Amino acid sequence: GKRFSKEMGLSHSSHALDAQQLEDYQNCTFFTKKEILHVHSRFQSLKRDIKSERATLQELLEMPELKANPFRERICKVFSEDHSGAMTFEDFLDCMSVFSEGATRDVKASYAFRLYDIDGDGYLDKNDLIETIKLLCGDNELKNTEMELVSDKILEEADLDGDNRLSYVEFEHVISRAPDFTNTFRIRI
């Protein structure tokens, strides 16, 4: 869930951050105040409509830092409060914080799970895994049978309770054996 309270939201009259907001944002992200100001200015520069509280999905997808990421649209939808892909500053800050170097493995794993849980049911089943593989490899790289084999292999290795899907705990177990996970789950802005 979101770590920001509604009271922390930016007022409609001003797009500048005040000292209290900076303090609050620093307390619930992995950023320093200076980094928060950088993220804020980056967010403001993405929006074509200066008065808008949100950056559109299209504006976010055009970010150079996201352009090459096969999960760019999933990232925007998972982090946007209404799951439309459009983000408020707080959604954007939350996203950048999770993908920052300072974010913990647990925080990154929790959001990775949400990115891969395409149908949003709280489990990674064969369909989620196949969709994730398609995103990672591109539609034409692997045949359907190959994607099925890969997803079956993942389930065979990681599905500890034999229910043909991965719970978050099972997913976390896999991540704990991937030493480079926290380095690869990162966006630098």
C-alpha atoms as one frame of an Amber mdcrd trajectory, in Angstrom:
protein
   0.000   0.000   0.000   0.867   3.642  -0.162   2.988   5.128   2.578   1.641
   8.655   2.250  -1.390  10.062   4.016  -3.889  12.200   2.112  -2.980  15.250
   4.219   0.526  15.083   2.788  -0.806  15.643  -0.751   0.342  18.675  -2.663
  -2.044  21.608  -2.534  -3.606  22.660  -5.829  -2.314  26.219  -5.474   1.394
  25.468  -5.285   3.691  22.878  -6.805   6.611  23.706  -4.518   7.368  21.442
  -1.580   7.434  23.041   1.847   9.768  22.062   4.693   7.134  19.888   6.409
   6.363  17.966   3.222  10.080  17.395   2.622  10.443  16.116   6.177   7.414
  13.807   5.794   8.591  12.488   2.434  12.076  11.857   3.792  10.557   9.828
   6.650   8.640   7.506   4.334  11.069   7.056   1.432  14.672   5.992   0.982
  15.619   9.510  -0.168  17.352  12.535   1.323  15.618  15.932   1.070  17.920
  16.910  -1.790  17.014  13.721  -3.694  13.303  14.352  -3.071  13.671  17.839
  -4.587  15.396  16.265  -7.602  12.593  13.685  -8.002  10.022  16.489  -7.652
  11.635  18.624 -10.329  11.920  15.554 -12.587   8.201  14.816 -12.054   7.230
  18.428 -12.839   9.307  18.339 -16.032   7.455  15.221 -17.264   4.039  16.856
 -17.184   2.931  18.778 -20.259   0.068  20.338 -18.279   1.826  22.245 -15.488
  -1.426  22.665 -13.517  -2.215  18.954 -13.495  -1.651  16.980 -10.290  -0.772
  13.913 -12.351   1.644  12.850 -15.041  -0.174  10.785 -17.663   0.782   7.202
 -18.472   2.050   8.404 -21.873   4.251  11.083 -20.294   5.710   8.546 -17.867
   6.352   5.964 -20.590   8.446   8.556 -22.441  10.938   8.825 -19.571  14.338
   7.670 -20.866  14.796   5.701 -17.626  11.670   3.651 -18.352  11.721   3.494
 -22.161  13.843   0.346 -22.347  12.204  -1.364 -19.361   9.890  -4.158 -20.556
   7.788  -3.641 -17.408   7.358   0.133 -17.936   3.577  -0.010 -18.283   3.187
  -2.495 -15.399   5.401  -0.283 -13.214   3.195   2.754 -13.909  -0.015   0.824
 -13.247   1.223  -0.841 -10.044   2.401   2.462  -8.583  -0.522   4.634  -9.671
  -3.131   4.838  -6.943  -6.055   4.146  -9.309  -4.025   1.629 -11.396  -4.593
   3.693 -14.563  -0.863   4.296 -14.975  -1.170   8.068 -14.425   0.765   9.137
 -11.328   0.560  11.882  -8.756   3.855  13.163  -7.367   3.443  10.863  -4.360
   2.912   7.823  -6.616   6.014   8.819  -8.593   8.078   9.407  -5.453   6.979
   6.036  -4.070   7.975   4.358  -7.341  11.374   6.040  -7.549  12.011   5.262
  -3.879  11.310   1.542  -4.364  13.637   1.463  -7.374  16.364   3.480  -5.631
  19.662   2.070  -4.380  18.602   2.704  -0.799  15.453   0.560  -0.907  15.695
  -2.706   0.997  15.524  -6.147  -0.582  12.157  -6.764   1.154  10.589  -3.618
  -0.294  11.932  -4.395  -3.770  10.756  -8.026  -3.559   7.260  -6.969  -2.512
   6.909  -4.667  -5.524   8.543  -7.144  -7.921   5.912  -9.668  -6.844   3.159
  -7.133  -7.572   4.665  -6.396 -10.999   4.741 -10.077 -11.933   1.270 -10.793
 -10.482  -0.373  -9.698 -13.718  -3.917 -10.734 -12.739  -3.556  -9.238  -9.256
  -4.790 -12.294  -7.345  -1.895 -12.373  -4.862  -0.196 -15.392  -6.468   2.096
 -16.005  -9.422   0.449 -18.757 -11.434   1.471 -20.225 -14.777  -0.305 -17.448
 -16.734   1.423 -14.710 -14.699   4.769 -16.398 -15.293   4.145 -16.756 -19.043
   3.107 -13.073 -19.303   6.209 -12.084 -17.316   8.430 -14.180 -19.606   6.779
 -12.523 -22.650   7.537  -9.091 -21.191  11.127 -10.074 -20.424  11.861 -11.782
 -23.730   9.575  -9.993 -26.150   6.656 -11.676 -27.869   8.613 -13.324 -30.650
  11.707 -14.587 -28.866  10.321 -17.824 -27.450   7.686 -20.201 -28.767   4.636
 -20.774 -26.561   5.858 -24.282 -25.767   9.211 -22.885 -24.628   7.504 -20.308
 -22.412   5.370 -23.064 -20.915   8.494 -25.129 -20.243  10.203 -22.197 -18.530
   7.139 -21.438 -16.384   6.760 -25.142 -15.498  10.430 -25.254 -14.496  10.032
 -22.161 -12.293   6.997 -23.686 -10.585   8.752 -27.049 -10.200  11.708 -25.372
  -8.476   9.914 -22.735  -6.410   6.386 -24.008  -5.649   7.060 -25.488  -2.226
   3.469 -26.376  -1.304   2.533 -27.960  -4.653  -0.474 -25.710  -5.446   0.853
 -24.818  -8.935   1.355 -21.166  -8.062   3.833 -19.098  -6.094   2.791 -17.297
  -2.949   4.726 -14.222  -1.898   6.653 -16.326   0.638   7.718 -18.781  -2.079
   8.664 -15.898  -4.377  10.678 -14.279  -1.592  12.512 -17.568  -1.081  13.567
 -17.528  -4.762  14.646 -13.866  -4.536  16.722 -14.582  -1.430  18.853 -16.921
  -3.562  19.411 -14.267  -6.261  22.328 -12.157  -5.018  22.063  -9.538  -7.777
  18.309  -8.963  -7.415  18.573  -5.654  -5.536  21.090  -4.307  -8.077  18.960
  -5.188 -11.085  15.689  -3.946  -9.578  16.745  -0.330  -9.879  16.023   2.857
 -11.824  18.424   5.785 -11.608  17.009   9.253 -12.283
